[in-house]
Coordinates of C-alpha atoms in Angstrom, one line a residue:
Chain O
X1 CA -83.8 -11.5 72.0
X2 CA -83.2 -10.3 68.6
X3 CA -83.9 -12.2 65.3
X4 CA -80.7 -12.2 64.5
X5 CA -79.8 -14.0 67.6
X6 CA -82.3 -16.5 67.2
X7 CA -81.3 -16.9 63.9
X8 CA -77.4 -17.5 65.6
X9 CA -78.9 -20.1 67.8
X10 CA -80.8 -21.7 65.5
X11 CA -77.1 -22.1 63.4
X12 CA -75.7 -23.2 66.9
X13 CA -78.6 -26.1 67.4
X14 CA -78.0 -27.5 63.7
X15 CA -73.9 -27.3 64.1
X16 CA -74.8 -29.3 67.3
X17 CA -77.4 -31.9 65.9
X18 CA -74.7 -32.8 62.4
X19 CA -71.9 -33.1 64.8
X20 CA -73.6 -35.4 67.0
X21 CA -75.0 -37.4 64.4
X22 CA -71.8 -37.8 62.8
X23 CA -69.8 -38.7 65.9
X24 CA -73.1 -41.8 66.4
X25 CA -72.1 -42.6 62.9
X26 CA -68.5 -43.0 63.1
X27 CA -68.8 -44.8 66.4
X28 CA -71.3 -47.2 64.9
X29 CA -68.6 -47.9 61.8
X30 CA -65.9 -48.6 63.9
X31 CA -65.4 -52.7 63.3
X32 CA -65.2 -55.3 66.0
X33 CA -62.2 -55.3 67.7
X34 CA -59.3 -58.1 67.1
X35 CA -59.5 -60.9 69.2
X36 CA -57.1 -63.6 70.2
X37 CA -54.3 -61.9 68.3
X38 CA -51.6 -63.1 71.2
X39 CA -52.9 -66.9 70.4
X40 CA -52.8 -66.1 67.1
X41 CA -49.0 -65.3 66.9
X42 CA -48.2 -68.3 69.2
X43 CA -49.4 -70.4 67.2
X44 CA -46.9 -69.4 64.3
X45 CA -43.9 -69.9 66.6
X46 CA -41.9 -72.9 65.2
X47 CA -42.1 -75.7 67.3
X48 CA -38.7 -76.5 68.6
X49 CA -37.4 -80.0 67.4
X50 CA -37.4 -81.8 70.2
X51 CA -34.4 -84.1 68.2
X52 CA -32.0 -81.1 69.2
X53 CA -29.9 -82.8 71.7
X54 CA -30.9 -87.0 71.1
X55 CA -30.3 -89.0 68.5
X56 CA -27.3 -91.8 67.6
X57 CA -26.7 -90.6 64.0
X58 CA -26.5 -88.4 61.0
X59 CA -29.8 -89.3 59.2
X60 CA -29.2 -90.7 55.9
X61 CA -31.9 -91.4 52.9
X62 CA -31.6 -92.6 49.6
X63 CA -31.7 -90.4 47.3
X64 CA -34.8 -91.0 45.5
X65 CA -36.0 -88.4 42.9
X66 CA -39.1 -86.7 45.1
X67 CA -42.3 -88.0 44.4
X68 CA -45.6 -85.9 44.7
X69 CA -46.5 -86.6 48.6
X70 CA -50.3 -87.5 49.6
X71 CA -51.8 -83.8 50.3
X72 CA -55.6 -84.4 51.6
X73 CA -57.5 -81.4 49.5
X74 CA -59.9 -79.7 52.0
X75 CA -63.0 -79.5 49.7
X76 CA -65.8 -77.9 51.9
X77 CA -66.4 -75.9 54.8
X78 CA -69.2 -75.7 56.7
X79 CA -69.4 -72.4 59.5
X80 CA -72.8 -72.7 61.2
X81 CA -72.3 -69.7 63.1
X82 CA -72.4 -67.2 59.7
X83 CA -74.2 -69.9 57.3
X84 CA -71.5 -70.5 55.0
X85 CA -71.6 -73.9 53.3
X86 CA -68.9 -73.9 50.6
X87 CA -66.9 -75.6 47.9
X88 CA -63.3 -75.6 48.5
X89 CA -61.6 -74.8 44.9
X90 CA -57.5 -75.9 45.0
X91 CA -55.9 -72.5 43.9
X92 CA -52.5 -70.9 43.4
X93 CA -50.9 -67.5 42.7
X94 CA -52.0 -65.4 40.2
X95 CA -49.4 -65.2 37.7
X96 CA -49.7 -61.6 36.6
X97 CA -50.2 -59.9 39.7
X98 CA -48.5 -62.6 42.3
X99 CA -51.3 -63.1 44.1
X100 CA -53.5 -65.7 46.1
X101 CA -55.8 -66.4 43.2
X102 CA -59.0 -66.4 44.8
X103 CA -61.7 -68.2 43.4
X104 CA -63.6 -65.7 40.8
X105 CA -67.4 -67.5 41.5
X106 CA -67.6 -65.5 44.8
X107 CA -70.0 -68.5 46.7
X108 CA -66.6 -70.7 46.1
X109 CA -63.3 -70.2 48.0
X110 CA -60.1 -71.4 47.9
X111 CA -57.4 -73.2 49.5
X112 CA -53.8 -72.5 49.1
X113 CA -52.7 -75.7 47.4
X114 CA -48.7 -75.3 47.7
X115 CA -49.5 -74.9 51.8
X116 CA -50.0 -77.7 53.9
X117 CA -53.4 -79.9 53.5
X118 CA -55.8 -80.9 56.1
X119 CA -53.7 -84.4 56.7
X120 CA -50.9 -81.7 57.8
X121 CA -49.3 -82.0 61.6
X122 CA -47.2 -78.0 61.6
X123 CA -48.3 -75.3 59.5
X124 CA -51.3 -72.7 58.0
X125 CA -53.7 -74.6 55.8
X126 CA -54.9 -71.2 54.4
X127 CA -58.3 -70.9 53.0
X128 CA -59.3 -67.5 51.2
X129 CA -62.7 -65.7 50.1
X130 CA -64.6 -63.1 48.8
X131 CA -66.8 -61.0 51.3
X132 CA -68.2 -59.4 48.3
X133 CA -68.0 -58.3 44.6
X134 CA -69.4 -55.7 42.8
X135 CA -71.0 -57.8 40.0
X136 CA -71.8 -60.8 42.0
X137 CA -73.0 -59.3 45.4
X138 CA -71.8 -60.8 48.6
X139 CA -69.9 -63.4 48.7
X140 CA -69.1 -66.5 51.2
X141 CA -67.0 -64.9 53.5
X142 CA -69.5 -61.8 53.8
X143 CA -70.1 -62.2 57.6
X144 CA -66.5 -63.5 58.4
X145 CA -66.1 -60.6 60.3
X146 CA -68.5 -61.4 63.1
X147 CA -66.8 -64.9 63.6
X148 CA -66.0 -64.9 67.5
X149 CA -63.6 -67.6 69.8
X150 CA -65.3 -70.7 70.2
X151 CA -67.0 -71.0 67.0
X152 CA -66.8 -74.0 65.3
X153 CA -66.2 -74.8 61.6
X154 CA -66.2 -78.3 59.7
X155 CA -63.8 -78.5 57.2
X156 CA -63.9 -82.2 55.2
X157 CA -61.2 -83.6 53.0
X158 CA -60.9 -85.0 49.8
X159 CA -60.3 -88.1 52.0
X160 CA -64.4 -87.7 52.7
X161 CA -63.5 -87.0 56.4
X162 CA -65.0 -84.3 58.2
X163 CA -62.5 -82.2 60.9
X164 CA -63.5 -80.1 63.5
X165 CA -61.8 -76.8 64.0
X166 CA -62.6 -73.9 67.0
X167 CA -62.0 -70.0 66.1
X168 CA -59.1 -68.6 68.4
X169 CA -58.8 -65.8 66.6
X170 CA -60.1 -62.5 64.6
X171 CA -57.5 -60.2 63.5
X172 CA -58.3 -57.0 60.8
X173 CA -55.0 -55.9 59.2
X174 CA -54.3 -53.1 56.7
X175 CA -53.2 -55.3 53.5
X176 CA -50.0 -53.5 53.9
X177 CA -49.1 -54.2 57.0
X178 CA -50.5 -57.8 57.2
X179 CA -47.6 -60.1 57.8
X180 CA -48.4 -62.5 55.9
X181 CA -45.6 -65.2 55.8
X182 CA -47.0 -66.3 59.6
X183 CA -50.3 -67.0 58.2
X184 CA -48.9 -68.6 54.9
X185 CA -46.0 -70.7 57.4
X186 CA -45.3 -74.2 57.1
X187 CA -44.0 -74.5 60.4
X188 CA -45.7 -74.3 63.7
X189 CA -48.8 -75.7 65.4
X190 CA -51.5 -77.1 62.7
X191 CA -54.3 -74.6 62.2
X192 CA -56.5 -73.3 59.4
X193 CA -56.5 -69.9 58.4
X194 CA -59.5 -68.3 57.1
X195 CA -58.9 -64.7 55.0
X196 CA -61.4 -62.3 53.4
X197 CA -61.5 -58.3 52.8
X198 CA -62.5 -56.0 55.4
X199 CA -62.5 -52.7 56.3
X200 CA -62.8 -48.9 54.9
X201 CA -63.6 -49.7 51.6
X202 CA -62.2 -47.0 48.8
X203 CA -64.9 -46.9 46.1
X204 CA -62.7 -45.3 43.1
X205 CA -59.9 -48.0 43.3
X206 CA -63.0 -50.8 44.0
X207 CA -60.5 -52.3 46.9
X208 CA -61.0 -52.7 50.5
X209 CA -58.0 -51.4 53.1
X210 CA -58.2 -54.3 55.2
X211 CA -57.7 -58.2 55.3
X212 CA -59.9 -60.0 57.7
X213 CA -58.1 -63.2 59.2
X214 CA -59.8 -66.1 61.3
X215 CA -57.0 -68.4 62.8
X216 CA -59.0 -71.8 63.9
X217 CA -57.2 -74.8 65.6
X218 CA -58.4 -78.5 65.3
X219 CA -61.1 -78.9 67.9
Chain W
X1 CA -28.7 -84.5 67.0
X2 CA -25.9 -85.0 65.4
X3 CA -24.2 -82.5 67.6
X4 CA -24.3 -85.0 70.6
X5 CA -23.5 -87.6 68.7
X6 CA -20.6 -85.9 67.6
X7 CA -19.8 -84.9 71.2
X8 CA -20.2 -88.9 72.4
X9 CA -17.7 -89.9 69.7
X10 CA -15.5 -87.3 70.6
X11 CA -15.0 -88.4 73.8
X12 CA -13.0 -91.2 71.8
X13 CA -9.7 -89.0 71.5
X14 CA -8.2 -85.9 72.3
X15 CA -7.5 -85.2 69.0
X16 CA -11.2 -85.3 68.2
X17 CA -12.3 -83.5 71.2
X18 CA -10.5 -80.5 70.0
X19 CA -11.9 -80.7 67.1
X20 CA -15.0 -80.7 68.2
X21 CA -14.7 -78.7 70.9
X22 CA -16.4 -75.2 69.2
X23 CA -19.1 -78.0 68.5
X24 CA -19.9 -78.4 71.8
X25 CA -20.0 -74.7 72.4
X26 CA -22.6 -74.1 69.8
X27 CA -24.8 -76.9 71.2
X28 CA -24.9 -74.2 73.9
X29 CA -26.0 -71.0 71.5
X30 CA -28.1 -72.9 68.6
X31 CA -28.5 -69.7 66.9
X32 CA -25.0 -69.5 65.9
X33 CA -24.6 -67.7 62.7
X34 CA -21.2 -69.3 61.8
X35 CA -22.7 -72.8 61.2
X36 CA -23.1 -74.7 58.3
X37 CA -25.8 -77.0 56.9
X38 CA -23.6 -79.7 55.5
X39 CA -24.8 -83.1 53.3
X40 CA -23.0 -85.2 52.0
X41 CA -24.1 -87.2 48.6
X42 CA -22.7 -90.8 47.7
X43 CA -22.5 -90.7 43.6
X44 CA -19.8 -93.8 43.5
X45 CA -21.0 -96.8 42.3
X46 CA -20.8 -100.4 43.7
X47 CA -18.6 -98.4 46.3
X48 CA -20.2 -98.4 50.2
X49 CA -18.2 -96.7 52.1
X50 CA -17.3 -95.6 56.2
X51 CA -17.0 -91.6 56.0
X52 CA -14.7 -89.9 58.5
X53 CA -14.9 -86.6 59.5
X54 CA -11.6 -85.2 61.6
X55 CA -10.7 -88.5 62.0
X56 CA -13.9 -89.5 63.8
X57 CA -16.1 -92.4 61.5
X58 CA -19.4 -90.4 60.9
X59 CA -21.4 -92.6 58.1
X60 CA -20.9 -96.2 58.5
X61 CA -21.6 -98.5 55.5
X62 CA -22.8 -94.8 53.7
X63 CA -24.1 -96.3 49.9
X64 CA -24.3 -95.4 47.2
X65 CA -27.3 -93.1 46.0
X66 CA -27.5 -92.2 49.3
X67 CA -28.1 -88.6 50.7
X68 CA -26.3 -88.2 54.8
X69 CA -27.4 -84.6 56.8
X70 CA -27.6 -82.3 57.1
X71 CA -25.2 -82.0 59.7
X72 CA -24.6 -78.5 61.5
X73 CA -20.6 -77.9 61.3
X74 CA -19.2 -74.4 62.1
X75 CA -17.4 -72.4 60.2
X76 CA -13.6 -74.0 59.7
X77 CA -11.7 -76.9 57.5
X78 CA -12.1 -80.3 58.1
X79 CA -10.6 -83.5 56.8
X80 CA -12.8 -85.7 55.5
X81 CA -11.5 -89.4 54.7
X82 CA -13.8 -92.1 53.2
X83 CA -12.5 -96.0 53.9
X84 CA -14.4 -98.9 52.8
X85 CA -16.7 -100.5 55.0
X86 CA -14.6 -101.6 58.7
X87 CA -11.0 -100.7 57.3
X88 CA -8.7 -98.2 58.9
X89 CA -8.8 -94.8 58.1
X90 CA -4.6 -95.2 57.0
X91 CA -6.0 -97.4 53.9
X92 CA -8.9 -94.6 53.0
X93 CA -9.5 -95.0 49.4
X94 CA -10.4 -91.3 49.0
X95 CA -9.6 -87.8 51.3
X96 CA -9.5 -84.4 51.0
X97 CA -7.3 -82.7 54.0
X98 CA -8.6 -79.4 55.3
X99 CA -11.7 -79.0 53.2
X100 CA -12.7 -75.6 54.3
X101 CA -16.6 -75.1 55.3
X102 CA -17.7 -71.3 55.3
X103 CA -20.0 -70.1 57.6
X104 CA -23.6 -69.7 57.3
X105 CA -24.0 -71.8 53.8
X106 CA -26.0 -75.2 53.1
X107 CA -23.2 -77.4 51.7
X108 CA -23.5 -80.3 49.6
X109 CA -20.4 -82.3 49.5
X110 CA -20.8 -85.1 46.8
X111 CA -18.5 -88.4 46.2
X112 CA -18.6 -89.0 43.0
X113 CA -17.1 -90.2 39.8
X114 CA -14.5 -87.1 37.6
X115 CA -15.4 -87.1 34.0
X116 CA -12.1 -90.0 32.9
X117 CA -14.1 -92.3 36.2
X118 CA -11.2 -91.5 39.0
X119 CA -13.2 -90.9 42.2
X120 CA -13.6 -87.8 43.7
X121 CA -15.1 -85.4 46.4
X122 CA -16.6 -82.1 44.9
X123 CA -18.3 -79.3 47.6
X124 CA -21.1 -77.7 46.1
X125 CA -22.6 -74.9 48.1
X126 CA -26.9 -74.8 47.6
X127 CA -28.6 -71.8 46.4
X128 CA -31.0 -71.7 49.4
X129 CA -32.7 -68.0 48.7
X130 CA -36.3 -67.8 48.5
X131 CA -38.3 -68.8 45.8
X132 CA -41.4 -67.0 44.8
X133 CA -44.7 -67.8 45.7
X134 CA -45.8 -70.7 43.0
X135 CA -42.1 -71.4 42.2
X136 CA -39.5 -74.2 43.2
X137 CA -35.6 -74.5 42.3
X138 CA -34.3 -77.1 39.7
X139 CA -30.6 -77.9 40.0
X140 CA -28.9 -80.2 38.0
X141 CA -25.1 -81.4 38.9
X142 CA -23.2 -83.4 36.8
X143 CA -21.1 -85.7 38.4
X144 CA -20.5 -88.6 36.3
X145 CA -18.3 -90.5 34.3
X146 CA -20.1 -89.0 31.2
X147 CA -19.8 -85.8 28.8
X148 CA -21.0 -82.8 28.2
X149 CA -24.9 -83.6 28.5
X150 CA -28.2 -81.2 28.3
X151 CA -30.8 -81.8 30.4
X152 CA -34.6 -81.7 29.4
X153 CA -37.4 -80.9 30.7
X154 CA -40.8 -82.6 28.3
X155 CA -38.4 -82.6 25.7
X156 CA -37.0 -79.7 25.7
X157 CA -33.3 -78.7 26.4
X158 CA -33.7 -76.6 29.7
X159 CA -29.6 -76.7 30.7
X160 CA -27.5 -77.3 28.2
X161 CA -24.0 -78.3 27.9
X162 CA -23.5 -79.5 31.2
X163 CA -20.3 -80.8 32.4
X164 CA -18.1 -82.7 35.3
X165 CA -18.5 -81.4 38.0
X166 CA -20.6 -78.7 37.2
X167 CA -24.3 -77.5 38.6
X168 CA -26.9 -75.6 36.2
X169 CA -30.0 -74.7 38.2
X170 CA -33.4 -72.4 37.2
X171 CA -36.4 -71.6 39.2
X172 CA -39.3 -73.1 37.7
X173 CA -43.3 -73.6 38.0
X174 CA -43.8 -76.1 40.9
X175 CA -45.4 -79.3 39.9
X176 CA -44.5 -82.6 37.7
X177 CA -42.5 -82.6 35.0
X178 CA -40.6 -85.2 32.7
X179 CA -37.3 -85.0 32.7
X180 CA -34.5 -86.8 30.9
X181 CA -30.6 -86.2 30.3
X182 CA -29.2 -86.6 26.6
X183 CA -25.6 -86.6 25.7
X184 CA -24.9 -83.0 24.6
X185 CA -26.2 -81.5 21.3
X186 CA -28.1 -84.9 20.6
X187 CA -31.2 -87.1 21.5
X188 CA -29.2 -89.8 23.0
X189 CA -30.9 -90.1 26.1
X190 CA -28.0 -90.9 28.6
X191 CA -30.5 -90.9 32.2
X192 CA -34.1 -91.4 32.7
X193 CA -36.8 -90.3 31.2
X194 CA -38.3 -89.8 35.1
X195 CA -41.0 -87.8 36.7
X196 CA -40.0 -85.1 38.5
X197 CA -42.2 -84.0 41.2
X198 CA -41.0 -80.3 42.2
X199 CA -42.4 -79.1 45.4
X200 CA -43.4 -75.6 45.5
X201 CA -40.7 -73.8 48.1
X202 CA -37.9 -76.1 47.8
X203 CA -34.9 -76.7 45.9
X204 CA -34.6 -80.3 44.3
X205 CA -31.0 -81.0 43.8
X206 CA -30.2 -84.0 41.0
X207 CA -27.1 -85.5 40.4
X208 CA -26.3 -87.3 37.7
X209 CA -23.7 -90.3 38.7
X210 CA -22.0 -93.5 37.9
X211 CA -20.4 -93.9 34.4
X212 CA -21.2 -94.1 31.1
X213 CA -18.4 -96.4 30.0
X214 CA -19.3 -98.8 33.0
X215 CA -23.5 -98.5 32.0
X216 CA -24.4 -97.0 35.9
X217 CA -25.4 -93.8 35.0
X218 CA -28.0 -93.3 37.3
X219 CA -29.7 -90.4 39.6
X220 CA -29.3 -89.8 43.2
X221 CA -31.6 -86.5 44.5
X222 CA -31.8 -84.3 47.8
X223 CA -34.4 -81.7 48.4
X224 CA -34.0 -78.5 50.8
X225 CA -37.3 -77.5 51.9
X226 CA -38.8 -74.0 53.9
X227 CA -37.7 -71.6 50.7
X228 CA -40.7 -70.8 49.8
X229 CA -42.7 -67.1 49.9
X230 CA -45.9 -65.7 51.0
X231 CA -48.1 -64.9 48.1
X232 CA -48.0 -60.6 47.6
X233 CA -51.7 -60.4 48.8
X234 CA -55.1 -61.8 49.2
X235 CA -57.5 -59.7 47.4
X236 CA -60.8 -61.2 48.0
X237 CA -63.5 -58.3 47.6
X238 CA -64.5 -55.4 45.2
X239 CA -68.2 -54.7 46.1
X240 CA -67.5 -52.3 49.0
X241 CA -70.9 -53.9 50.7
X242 CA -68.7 -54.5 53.8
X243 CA -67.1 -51.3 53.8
X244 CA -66.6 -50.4 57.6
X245 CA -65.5 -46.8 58.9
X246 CA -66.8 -43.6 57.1
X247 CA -68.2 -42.6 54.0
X248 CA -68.0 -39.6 51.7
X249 CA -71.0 -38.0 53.3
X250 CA -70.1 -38.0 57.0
X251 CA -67.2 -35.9 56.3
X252 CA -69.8 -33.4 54.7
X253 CA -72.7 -33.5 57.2
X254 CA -69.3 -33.1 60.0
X255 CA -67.8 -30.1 57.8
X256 CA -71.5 -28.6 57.8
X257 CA -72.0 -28.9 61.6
X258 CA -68.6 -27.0 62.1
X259 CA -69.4 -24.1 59.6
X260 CA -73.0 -23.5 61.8
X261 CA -71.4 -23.7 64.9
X262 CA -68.7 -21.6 63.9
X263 CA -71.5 -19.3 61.8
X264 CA -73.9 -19.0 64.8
X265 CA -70.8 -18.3 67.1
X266 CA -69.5 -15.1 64.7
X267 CA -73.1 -14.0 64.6
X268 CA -73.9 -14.3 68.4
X269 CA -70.6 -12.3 69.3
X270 CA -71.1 -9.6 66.4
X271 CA -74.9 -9.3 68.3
X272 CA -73.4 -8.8 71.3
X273 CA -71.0 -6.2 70.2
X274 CA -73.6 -4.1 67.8
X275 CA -75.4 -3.6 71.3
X276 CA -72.9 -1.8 73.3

């Protein structure tokens, strides 16, 4: 054998050795898979009124100017399964850019306050926050990801009582594509909706691909 | 609901069951794109009333202030007679023949009082778009005895120049505000002041009734809910600690393993070659 061809082989071995390391590494990277997706979307379906076909009458009421209804605040969340313990901030939209206005202390998170509260018997009580930030290192959602089906969460009102809600689902979802008015629905079965950031992250634009979404029904 | 009670009081009269007979077909296909949301809005003082509909007595003892629907009607024109309570339809004090309904709308059809107090029936139709996320609708009718009037909102004139029977609406931040209605160009407060609780994602609908002359200006209000948006997104991370999938460097260790592969390759077969 020649140097040269040792030298070939040698090239060869390396070529091999990168490749395979890379392919370990993008295997490794590749995040948990969605789970209970189909429960997920069922959920959402509008419940049909069951009043279609009964009833004597056209209802009537008076016409009293609306008056702000009772909304029981969901003010902490406890997730034994990742170790989150945190305060529930009420929050809104972000006026500038439109959206959820998550709570800027990333240990805090926040509910959705113009969805339904935890008193709610249809419709997403949506919860949102950070998995990290780049000043402030992770955050309270950090290990959303590795919620699975059965795990439990405790989510207690501004009423002081505790409610008991069981993961269903795990969905990741390019923010593009996410569809987003099933999760923010007022309509359907009552569940809680838990979102974060996920995914590929693009370091030049500071922004994650991905939204991370745990759909939980009351236990 | 209303749809079989419609169908039970058909069964009252031919004439009715005609009527209603494209009624009783939609119960059938509930998707039915040529039906109407239709309410109906009592703005007459001191005035119950029975409401017919076709004929057929729909609202009994319907009062005043008070908000009936919605019912689902398709597309066509009705004739809608309103009697007082337990007379015959022949002595109705107020109807409007053929009153067409379009398809597809949310229709508010109020009673009410014309700006010289002679009672009429006025169809509004209800802006029933989406609002944004955060938002919900304000719309203001005027359907009283009463002049032009501006409406405020913590003081300030938010519609202006409103009058009989005419609707101003705006879409607004959702929450409380105070709200009071002054006779045109003045502080004269003519209705309230009152709280207004806005709901985010629905349309509150106020009309002003009853008559200034008489002293029973008043408010009656109907809310449509389910208008409201999804926020545009749910950014919740800038740390890139989670990052999953690939970074910068396995694309550079995997263009590196293809160059020596491809590099050991040329070098092996060029070997090869230089032997012969």
């Amino acid at each position: 054998m020649t140097v040269r061809n040792r030298g070939a082989l040698a090239a060869l071995a390396a070529g091999v050795a990168a490749l395979t390391v890379a392919t370990l590494v993008a295997c490794g990277s590749q995040p948990a898979e969605d789970v209970g997706a189909d429960e997920a979307a069922q959920l959402a379906t509008a419940t049909p009124s069951a009043a279609g076909t009964e009833g004597p009458s056209v209802p009537v009421t008076t016409g009293e100017l609306p008056a702000g209804a009772e909304t029981v605040k969901p003010v902490r969340l406890a997730i034994p399964a990742i170790d989150v313990k945190a305060t529930i901030n009420a929050v809104g939209i972000n006026k500038r850019t439109n959206e959820f206005e998550v709570p800027p202390s990333v240990d805090e998170i926040g509910w959705y306050r113009y969805g339904p509260g935890l008193e709610a018997d249809a419709g997403s009580i949506v919860i949102a926050g950070h998995v990290d930030s780049a000043q402030q290192g992770k955050g309270a959602f950090f290990r959303l990801r590795e919620l699975d089906q059965g795990d439990t969460l405790t989510a207690t009102g501004s009423d002081g009582k505790a409610r008991e809600y069981r993961v269903v689902a795990r969905e990741e979802y390019d923010k593009t594509k996410i569809p987003l008015d099933r999760y923010f629905a007022r309509d359907g079965k009552p569940r809680l909706t838990l979102i974060t950031c996920g995914g590929p992250f693009d370091a030049k634009a500071r922004k994650y691909r991905d939204n991370i979404v745990v759909t939980a029904v009351p236990a | 609901m209303q749809l079989s009670y419609f169908r039970r009081v058909a069964a009252g009269g031919a004439v009715a069951a005609l009527a209603f007979a494209g009624v009783g077909a939609f119960t059938a296909t509930p998707a039915y794109a040529a039906t109407s949301k239709v309410s109906v809005v009592h703005g007459i003082p001191d005035t119950p009333v029975d409401v017919y509909v076709n004929g057929e007595k729909t609202l009994d003892n319907f009062k005043p202030g008070d908000v009936a629907g919605p019912l689902n009607l398709e597309e066509g024109d009705y004739d809608i007679a309103l009697t007082k309570p337990g007379e015959p339809i022949g002595s109705a004090i107020l109807k409007v023949d053929n009153a067409a309904v379009p398809g597809g709308a949310n229709i508010s059809i109020a009673a009410h009082l014309d700006a010289a107090g002679q009672p009429k029936i006025t169809p509004f139709v209800n802006d029933v778009s989406k609002v944004d996320a955060g938002k919900a609708r304000l719309i203001v009718r005027h359907t009283a005895a009463a002049p032009a009037v501006d409406v405020r909102a913590g003081g300030t004139p938010v519609f202006e120049d409103l009058t009989n029977p005419n609707e101003a609406k705006g879409d607004v931040d959702a929450g409380n505000v105070k709200a009071d209605v002054v006779l045109a160009g003045t502080d004269t407060v003519a209705i309230g002041p009152a709280d207004l609780n806005l709901k985010e994602g629905t349309a509150t609908i106020v009309y002003a009734i009853g008559s200034a002359e008489g002293k029973t200006l008043d408010v009656v209000a109907q809310t449509i809910t389910g208008l409201h948006s999804s926020p545009g997104g749910v950014p919740s991370g800038d740390g890139g600690q989670a990052g999953t999938g690939v970074n910068t460097w396995w694309y550079a260790l995997t263009g590196a393993g293809v160059l020596l592969l491809l590099g050991g390759g040329v070098r092996m077969a060029t070997a090869r070659t230089g032997r012969k």
